[in-house]
Amino acid sequence: MSVDERRRVKRLPREVRERQILDAAVQVFSERGYHNASMDEISDVAGVSKPMIYAYLGSKEDLFAACVQRESANLLEAVAGGVDVDLAPDMQLWDGLRAFFDYVGEQRAGWRVLHRQAISQGGPYSDELVAMRRRAIGLVDTLLVRTATKQGLDEHATSATEALAAAVVGAAESLADWWLDHPEVPSRIVAARLMNLAWMGFGDLVEGNTWSPRG
Amino acid sequence: MSVDERRRVKRLPREVRERQILDAAVQVFSERGYHNASMDEISDVAGVSKPMIYAYLGSKEDLFAACVQRESANLLEAVAGGVDVDLAPDMQLWDGLRAFFDYVGEQRAGWRVLHRQAISQGGPYSDELVAMRRRAIGLVDTLLVRTATKQGLDEHATSATEALAAAVVGAAESLADWWLDHPEVPSRIVAARLMNLAWMGFGDLVEGNTWSPRG
């Protein structure tokens, strides 16, 4: 490396260097899985030396934890940022689902690390996923409670909203996982499928529109 | 132990002894989690000596794998056994959901091991869960395809069934997880919530009954 190159590399602020490392790590973990990912490959892809990676972000384990945390924070931020809380609840749910699937579609490697790799690694990584899911259920529940209350539903009906919110969030996660294997389907179509499922199902509460077993 | 007691214990066939051990292991893993579960406690609860547990079912790791496998097989069997394939698709889905939530309700410890502990352990245990989820999606998809075809829907519409099946299965899993923390809700009510979500959402395909964004 020439003195000029060295100066250029050195001039990068730490957060830029860390982002390069995390971007590379997400890509490598996503493609290889945790166990088969090597620090050598992450160093190659990032264009950052291994000693610098260790100095900035620690061991492979620490690096994976940092990836899961960053992807989880970015995803929640993307969804929250996509929603205007002054709109009607159904539009908020729609915008939130669109933001979720847009994010997953643009950041497939990140979602793969966050969802598939974190689950298959277990431990603190899956705890992060569980915590994210709980926050998402809370957000959806708030929307459903607001809708149900506006429609003048009683306490019995509104107590059902958390169960529905859990179902909708589980459906979103499972659908996003399915989508990893069907990238040809547009984001908007995937979001619309879930919106129909969620909102039509919610019609049970707000309009008394229900399915009943026969006989 | 007296000679009489020894004879009585010895007389138990191996499969009965193995079931005792697995029942105890599921209970202890469910309450303590994998890491904090001890072979001593499993031995106490089962009333079977540690050397015999090792001889019959191997290490703690092997024992946990056997629990996850047994619970996964039992759950699929309970759901498949609860469905009459000669009924209409919506009744089959309803019976399948009822069987699923009845099983989870009766076997809370088993579901906790299968779902929460297996996810937080990762590796081959979460693989088992992923495989079970795929089989469940396949079953629901078959039902939805049959319905869509009966309604004379074209190929474009039926290609959506797998996505919907993934959403319904994810919703069921998430709802069952929520239910672990809300055991006071009756099984039938939980199943009915999801049935409404699933079948009303499926109305999108079969009746063109959809939610659309305004503006």
Coordinates of C-alpha atoms in Angstrom, one line a residue:
Chain A
M1 CA 0.0 0.0 0.0
S2 CA 1.5 3.4 -1.0
V3 CA 1.6 6.3 1.5
D4 CA -1.1 8.0 -0.5
E5 CA -3.4 5.0 -0.4
R6 CA -2.7 4.6 3.3
R7 CA -3.6 8.2 4.0
R8 CA -6.8 7.9 2.0
V9 CA -7.8 4.7 3.9
K10 CA -6.9 6.3 7.2
R11 CA -9.0 9.3 6.5
L12 CA -12.2 7.3 6.7
P13 CA -14.1 8.1 9.9
R14 CA -14.6 5.1 12.2
E15 CA -18.4 4.9 11.6
V16 CA -17.9 4.7 7.9
R17 CA -15.3 1.9 8.4
E18 CA -17.7 0.1 10.8
R19 CA -20.5 0.3 8.3
Q20 CA -18.3 -1.2 5.6
I21 CA -17.4 -4.0 7.9
L22 CA -21.0 -4.7 8.9
D23 CA -22.2 -4.5 5.3
A24 CA -19.6 -7.1 4.3
A25 CA -20.4 -9.2 7.4
V26 CA -24.2 -9.2 6.6
Q27 CA -23.5 -10.3 3.1
V28 CA -21.1 -13.1 4.1
F29 CA -23.2 -14.4 7.0
S30 CA -26.2 -14.3 4.7
E31 CA -24.6 -16.4 2.0
R32 CA -22.5 -18.8 4.1
G33 CA -24.4 -19.0 7.4
Y34 CA -22.8 -18.3 10.7
H35 CA -20.6 -21.4 11.0
N36 CA -19.2 -21.3 7.5
A37 CA -18.6 -17.6 7.4
S38 CA -14.9 -16.8 7.8
M39 CA -13.3 -13.6 9.1
D40 CA -10.9 -13.8 6.1
E41 CA -13.8 -13.5 3.6
I42 CA -15.4 -10.7 5.6
S43 CA -12.1 -8.9 5.6
D44 CA -11.7 -9.4 1.8
V45 CA -15.3 -8.2 1.0
A46 CA -15.0 -5.2 3.4
G47 CA -11.5 -4.2 2.2
V48 CA -10.6 -3.8 5.8
S49 CA -7.8 -5.8 7.5
K50 CA -8.7 -8.5 10.0
P51 CA -6.8 -6.8 12.9
M52 CA -8.9 -3.7 12.3
I53 CA -12.1 -5.7 12.3
Y54 CA -11.2 -7.3 15.6
A55 CA -10.2 -3.8 17.0
Y56 CA -13.4 -2.2 15.9
L57 CA -16.1 -4.8 16.3
G58 CA -14.5 -7.8 18.1
S59 CA -14.8 -11.5 17.5
K60 CA -16.9 -13.3 14.8
E61 CA -19.5 -13.8 17.5
D62 CA -19.5 -10.1 18.4
L63 CA -19.7 -9.2 14.7
F64 CA -22.7 -11.4 14.2
A65 CA -24.4 -9.9 17.2
A66 CA -23.8 -6.4 15.8
C67 CA -25.3 -7.5 12.4
V68 CA -28.4 -8.8 14.0
Q69 CA -28.8 -5.7 16.2
R70 CA -28.2 -3.3 13.3
E71 CA -30.6 -5.2 11.0
S72 CA -33.3 -5.3 13.7
A73 CA -33.0 -1.6 14.5
N74 CA -33.0 -0.6 10.8
L75 CA -36.1 -2.7 10.1
L76 CA -38.0 -1.2 13.0
E77 CA -36.9 2.2 11.9
A78 CA -38.0 1.7 8.3
V79 CA -41.4 0.5 9.4
A80 CA -42.0 3.2 11.9
G81 CA -40.7 5.8 9.4
G82 CA -43.1 4.6 6.8
V83 CA -46.2 5.2 8.9
D84 CA -48.0 8.5 9.4
V85 CA -49.8 8.2 12.8
D86 CA -52.3 10.9 11.7
L87 CA -53.8 8.6 9.1
A88 CA -56.7 6.1 9.6
P89 CA -55.6 2.8 11.2
D90 CA -56.1 0.7 8.1
M91 CA -53.9 3.1 6.1
Q92 CA -51.3 3.0 8.8
L93 CA -51.3 -0.8 8.8
W94 CA -51.1 -0.8 5.0
D95 CA -48.2 1.7 5.0
G96 CA -46.4 -0.3 7.8
L97 CA -46.8 -3.5 5.8
R98 CA -45.5 -1.8 2.6
A99 CA -42.5 -0.4 4.5
F100 CA -41.8 -3.9 6.0
F101 CA -41.9 -5.7 2.7
D102 CA -40.0 -2.9 0.9
Y103 CA -37.3 -3.2 3.5
V104 CA -37.1 -7.0 3.3
G105 CA -37.1 -6.8 -0.5
E106 CA -34.3 -4.3 -0.6
Q107 CA -32.3 -5.9 2.2
R108 CA -32.7 -9.6 1.5
A109 CA -29.3 -10.4 3.0
G110 CA -30.1 -8.5 6.2
W111 CA -33.4 -10.2 6.6
R112 CA -31.9 -13.6 6.0
V113 CA -29.3 -12.9 8.7
L114 CA -31.9 -11.5 11.0
H115 CA -34.5 -14.2 10.5
R116 CA -33.0 -17.4 9.3
Q117 CA -29.4 -17.2 10.6
A118 CA -30.4 -15.8 13.9
I119 CA -33.0 -18.5 14.4
S120 CA -30.6 -21.2 13.4
Q121 CA -27.9 -19.8 15.8
G122 CA -30.3 -19.5 18.7
G123 CA -29.3 -17.9 22.1
P124 CA -29.0 -14.1 22.3
Y125 CA -29.6 -13.8 18.5
S126 CA -33.0 -15.4 18.6
D127 CA -33.7 -13.3 21.8
E128 CA -33.2 -10.2 19.7
L129 CA -35.7 -11.5 17.1
V130 CA -38.2 -12.3 19.8
A131 CA -37.8 -8.8 21.3
M132 CA -38.3 -7.3 17.8
R133 CA -41.4 -9.4 17.3
R134 CA -42.9 -8.2 20.6
R135 CA -42.3 -4.6 19.7
A136 CA -44.0 -5.2 16.3
I137 CA -47.0 -6.9 18.0
G138 CA -47.3 -3.9 20.4
L139 CA -47.4 -1.5 17.4
V140 CA -50.1 -3.5 15.5
D141 CA -52.1 -3.9 18.7
T142 CA -52.1 -0.2 19.3
L143 CA -53.6 0.3 15.9
L144 CA -56.3 -2.4 16.3
V145 CA -57.2 -1.1 19.8
R146 CA -57.7 2.4 18.4
T147 CA -59.9 1.1 15.6
A148 CA -62.0 -1.1 17.9
T149 CA -62.5 1.7 20.3
K150 CA -63.5 4.1 17.6
Q151 CA -66.1 1.6 16.4
G152 CA -67.5 1.6 20.0
L153 CA -66.6 -2.1 20.7
D154 CA -66.7 -3.2 24.2
E155 CA -63.8 -4.5 26.4
H156 CA -64.4 -8.1 25.5
A157 CA -63.9 -7.4 21.8
T158 CA -60.9 -5.2 22.3
S159 CA -59.2 -7.9 24.5
A160 CA -58.9 -9.9 21.2
T161 CA -56.7 -7.3 19.5
E162 CA -53.4 -8.5 21.0
A163 CA -54.1 -12.1 19.8
L164 CA -54.9 -10.7 16.3
A165 CA -51.8 -8.5 16.4
A166 CA -49.7 -11.6 17.2
A167 CA -51.3 -13.5 14.3
V168 CA -50.6 -10.7 11.9
V169 CA -47.0 -10.3 12.9
G170 CA -46.4 -14.0 12.7
A171 CA -48.0 -14.0 9.3
A172 CA -45.8 -11.2 8.1
E173 CA -42.7 -12.9 9.3
S174 CA -43.6 -16.2 7.7
L175 CA -44.7 -14.5 4.5
A176 CA -41.3 -12.7 4.3
D177 CA -39.5 -16.0 4.8
W178 CA -41.6 -17.5 2.0
W179 CA -40.8 -14.5 -0.1
L180 CA -37.0 -15.1 0.2
D181 CA -37.6 -18.2 -2.0
H182 CA -40.0 -16.3 -4.4
P183 CA -38.2 -13.0 -5.1
E184 CA -40.1 -12.7 -8.4
V185 CA -43.3 -11.6 -6.6
P186 CA -43.4 -7.7 -6.3
S187 CA -43.3 -6.2 -2.8
R188 CA -46.7 -4.5 -3.2
I189 CA -48.4 -7.8 -4.1
V190 CA -47.0 -9.5 -1.0
A191 CA -48.0 -6.6 1.2
A192 CA -51.5 -6.6 -0.3
R193 CA -52.0 -10.3 0.3
L194 CA -51.3 -9.8 4.0
M195 CA -53.3 -6.6 4.2
N196 CA -56.3 -8.5 2.9
L197 CA -55.8 -11.3 5.3
A198 CA -55.3 -8.9 8.3
W199 CA -58.0 -6.4 7.5
M200 CA -60.6 -8.7 6.3
G201 CA -60.0 -10.9 9.3
F202 CA -60.2 -7.9 11.5
G203 CA -63.7 -7.3 10.0
D204 CA -64.7 -10.0 12.5
L205 CA -64.3 -7.5 15.2
V206 CA -65.4 -4.3 13.5
E207 CA -68.3 -5.6 11.4
G208 CA -69.3 -8.9 12.9
N209 CA -68.4 -10.6 9.6
T210 CA -67.4 -14.1 10.7
W211 CA -66.9 -17.6 9.5
S212 CA -68.8 -20.2 11.5
P213 CA -68.6 -24.0 11.5
R214 CA -71.6 -25.7 10.0
G215 CA -73.6 -28.4 11.8
Chain B
M1 CA -34.5 -51.1 46.7
S2 CA -36.0 -54.4 47.7
V3 CA -35.9 -57.4 45.4
D4 CA -39.7 -57.0 44.9
E5 CA -39.4 -53.4 43.9
R6 CA -36.5 -54.2 41.6
R7 CA -38.5 -56.9 39.8
R8 CA -41.4 -54.5 39.4
V9 CA -39.2 -51.8 37.9
K10 CA -37.4 -54.3 35.6
R11 CA -40.7 -55.6 34.3
L12 CA -41.5 -52.3 32.5
P13 CA -40.9 -52.7 28.7
R14 CA -38.3 -50.4 27.2
E15 CA -40.8 -48.2 25.3
V16 CA -42.7 -47.5 28.5
R17 CA -39.5 -46.6 30.2
E18 CA -38.4 -44.4 27.3
R19 CA -41.8 -42.6 27.4
Q20 CA -41.4 -41.9 31.1
I21 CA -38.0 -40.4 30.4
L22 CA -39.2 -38.3 27.5
D23 CA -42.2 -37.1 29.5
A24 CA -39.9 -36.0 32.3
A25 CA -37.4 -34.4 30.0
V26 CA -40.1 -32.4 28.2
Q27 CA -41.3 -31.1 31.5
V28 CA -37.9 -30.2 32.8
F29 CA -36.7 -28.7 29.5
S30 CA -39.9 -26.7 29.3
E31 CA -39.5 -25.3 32.8
R32 CA -35.8 -24.7 33.0
G33 CA -34.7 -24.2 29.4
Y34 CA -32.0 -26.4 27.8
H35 CA -29.0 -25.0 29.5
N36 CA -30.4 -25.0 33.1
A37 CA -32.0 -28.4 32.8
S38 CA -30.0 -31.1 34.6
M39 CA -29.9 -34.8 34.0
D40 CA -30.3 -35.2 37.8
E41 CA -33.7 -33.5 37.8
I42 CA -34.9 -35.4 34.7
S43 CA -33.8 -38.6 36.5
D44 CA -35.7 -37.6 39.6
V45 CA -38.9 -36.6 37.8
A46 CA -38.8 -39.8 35.6
G47 CA -38.0 -42.1 38.5
V48 CA -35.3 -43.7 36.2
S49 CA -31.6 -43.8 37.1
K50 CA -29.2 -41.6 35.2
P51 CA -27.2 -44.5 33.9
M52 CA -30.4 -46.0 32.5
I53 CA -31.3 -42.7 30.8
Y54 CA -27.8 -42.5 29.2
A55 CA -28.1 -46.2 28.1
Y56 CA -31.6 -45.7 26.6
L57 CA -31.5 -42.2 25.1
G58 CA -27.9 -40.9 25.3
S59 CA -26.6 -37.5 26.3
K60 CA -28.6 -34.4 27.3
E61 CA -28.2 -33.2 23.8
D62 CA -29.6 -36.5 22.4
L63 CA -32.4 -36.4 24.9
F64 CA -33.4 -32.8 23.8
A65 CA -33.3 -33.8 20.2
A66 CA -35.5 -36.8 20.9
C67 CA -38.0 -34.5 22.8
V68 CA -38.1 -32.1 19.8
Q69 CA -38.6 -34.9 17.4
R70 CA -41.3 -36.6 19.4
E71 CA -43.3 -33.4 20.1
S72 CA -43.1 -32.4 16.4
A73 CA -44.3 -35.9 15.2
N74 CA -47.1 -35.9 17.8
L75 CA -48.3 -32.5 16.8
L76 CA -48.4 -33.3 13.1
E77 CA -50.2 -36.6 13.9
A78 CA -52.7 -34.8 16.1
V79 CA -53.5 -32.3 13.4
A80 CA -53.6 -34.8 10.5
G81 CA -55.8 -37.1 12.7
G82 CA -58.2 -34.3 13.5
V83 CA -59.0 -33.6 9.8
D84 CA -61.5 -35.6 7.6
V85 CA -60.3 -35.2 4.0
D86 CA -63.8 -35.8 2.7
L87 CA -65.2 -32.6 4.2
A88 CA -65.3 -29.2 2.5
P89 CA -62.0 -27.3 2.6
D90 CA -63.1 -24.7 5.1
M91 CA -64.3 -27.4 7.5
Q92 CA -61.0 -29.2 7.1
L93 CA -59.1 -26.0 7.9
W94 CA -61.3 -25.4 10.9
D95 CA -60.8 -29.0 12.2
G96 CA -57.1 -28.7 11.6
L97 CA -56.8 -25.4 13.5
R98 CA -59.0 -26.9 16.3
A99 CA -56.7 -29.9 16.5
F100 CA -53.6 -27.8 16.5
F101 CA -54.8 -25.5 19.3
D102 CA -56.2 -28.4 21.3
Y103 CA -52.9 -30.1 21.1
V104 CA -50.9 -27.0 22.1
G105 CA -53.4 -26.4 25.0
E106 CA -53.1 -29.9 26.3
Q107 CA -49.3 -30.2 25.7
R108 CA -48.1 -26.7 26.7
A109 CA -44.8 -28.1 28.0
G110 CA -44.3 -29.9 24.7
W111 CA -45.1 -26.9 22.6
R112 CA -42.8 -24.7 24.7
V113 CA -39.9 -27.1 24.1
L114 CA -40.7 -27.5 20.4
H115 CA -41.2 -23.8 19.8
R116 CA -39.4 -21.6 22.3
Q117 CA -36.6 -23.9 23.5
A118 CA -35.8 -25.3 20.0
I119 CA -35.7 -21.7 18.6
S120 CA -33.5 -20.5 21.4
Q121 CA -31.2 -23.5 21.0
G122 CA -30.9 -23.2 17.3
G123 CA -29.0 -25.7 15.1
P124 CA -30.6 -29.0 14.3
Y125 CA -33.5 -28.2 16.7
S126 CA -34.7 -25.2 14.8
D127 CA -34.2 -27.2 11.6
E128 CA -36.8 -29.6 12.9
L129 CA -39.1 -26.7 13.5
V130 CA -38.5 -25.3 10.0
A131 CA -39.2 -28.7 8.5
M132 CA -42.4 -29.1 10.5
R133 CA -43.5 -25.6 9.3
R134 CA -42.9 -26.5 5.7
R135 CA -45.0 -29.6 6.0
A136 CA -47.8 -27.6 7.6
I137 CA -47.6 -25.0 4.8
G138 CA -47.9 -27.8 2.3
L139 CA -51.0 -29.2 4.0
V140 CA -52.8 -25.8 4.1
D141 CA -51.7 -25.0 0.5
T142 CA -53.3 -28.2 -0.7
L143 CA -56.6 -27.2 0.9
L144 CA -56.4 -23.7 -0.6
V145 CA -55.5 -24.9 -4.1
R146 CA -58.5 -27.3 -4.0
T147 CA -60.8 -24.5 -3.0
A148 CA -59.5 -22.1 -5.6
T149 CA -59.7 -24.7 -8.3
K150 CA -63.3 -25.6 -7.4
Q151 CA -64.2 -21.9 -7.6
G152 CA -62.8 -22.0 -11.2
L153 CA -60.0 -19.5 -10.4
D154 CA -57.2 -19.2 -12.9
E155 CA -53.5 -20.1 -12.5
H156 CA -52.6 -16.6 -11.4
A157 CA -55.0 -16.7 -8.5
T158 CA -54.0 -20.2 -7.4
S159 CA -50.3 -19.2 -7.4
A160 CA -51.1 -17.0 -4.4
T161 CA -52.2 -19.9 -2.3
E162 CA -48.7 -20.9 -1.1
A163 CA -48.1 -17.4 0.1
L164 CA -51.4 -17.4 2.0
A165 CA -50.7 -20.8 3.4
A166 CA -47.3 -19.5 4.7
A167 CA -49.1 -16.5 6.3
V168 CA -51.7 -18.7 8.0
V169 CA -49.1 -21.1 9.4
G170 CA -46.9 -18.2 10.6
A171 CA -50.0 -16.7 12.2
A172 CA -50.9 -20.0 13.9
E173 CA -47.4 -20.4 15.3
S174 CA -47.3 -16.8 16.6
L175 CA -50.8 -17.0 18.0
A176 CA -49.9 -20.3 19.8
D177 CA -46.8 -18.5 21.3
W178 CA -49.0 -15.6 22.5
W179 CA -51.4 -18.2 24.0
L180 CA -48.6 -19.6 26.2
D181 CA -48.8 -16.3 28.1
H182 CA -52.6 -16.2 28.0
P183 CA -53.7 -19.7 29.0
E184 CA -57.1 -18.4 30.3
V185 CA -58.4 -18.0 26.7
P186 CA -60.3 -21.2 25.6
S187 CA -58.8 -23.2 22.7
R188 CA -61.9 -22.9 20.6
I189 CA -61.8 -19.1 20.8
V190 CA -58.1 -19.0 19.7
A191 CA -58.9 -21.3 16.8
A192 CA -61.9 -19.2 15.8
R193 CA -59.9 -16.0 15.7
L194 CA -57.4 -17.5 13.3
M195 CA -60.1 -19.2 11.3
N196 CA -61.8 -15.8 10.8
L197 CA -58.5 -14.2 9.8
A198 CA -57.6 -17.1 7.4
W199 CA -60.9 -17.7 5.8
M200 CA -62.1 -14.1 5.5
G201 CA -58.7 -13.2 4.1
F202 CA -59.0 -16.1 1.7
G203 CA -62.2 -14.5 0.5
D204 CA -59.9 -12.2 -1.4
L205 CA -59.3 -15.1 -3.8
V206 CA -62.6 -16.8 -3.8
E207 CA -65.0 -13.9 -3.8
G208 CA -62.9 -10.9 -4.9
N209 CA -63.6 -9.3 -1.5
T210 CA -60.5 -7.1 -1.0
W211 CA -59.2 -4.1 1.0
S212 CA -57.7 -1.4 -1.2
P213 CA -55.7 1.7 -0.3
R214 CA -57.5 4.9 -0.7
G215 CA -56.2 7.8 -2.8

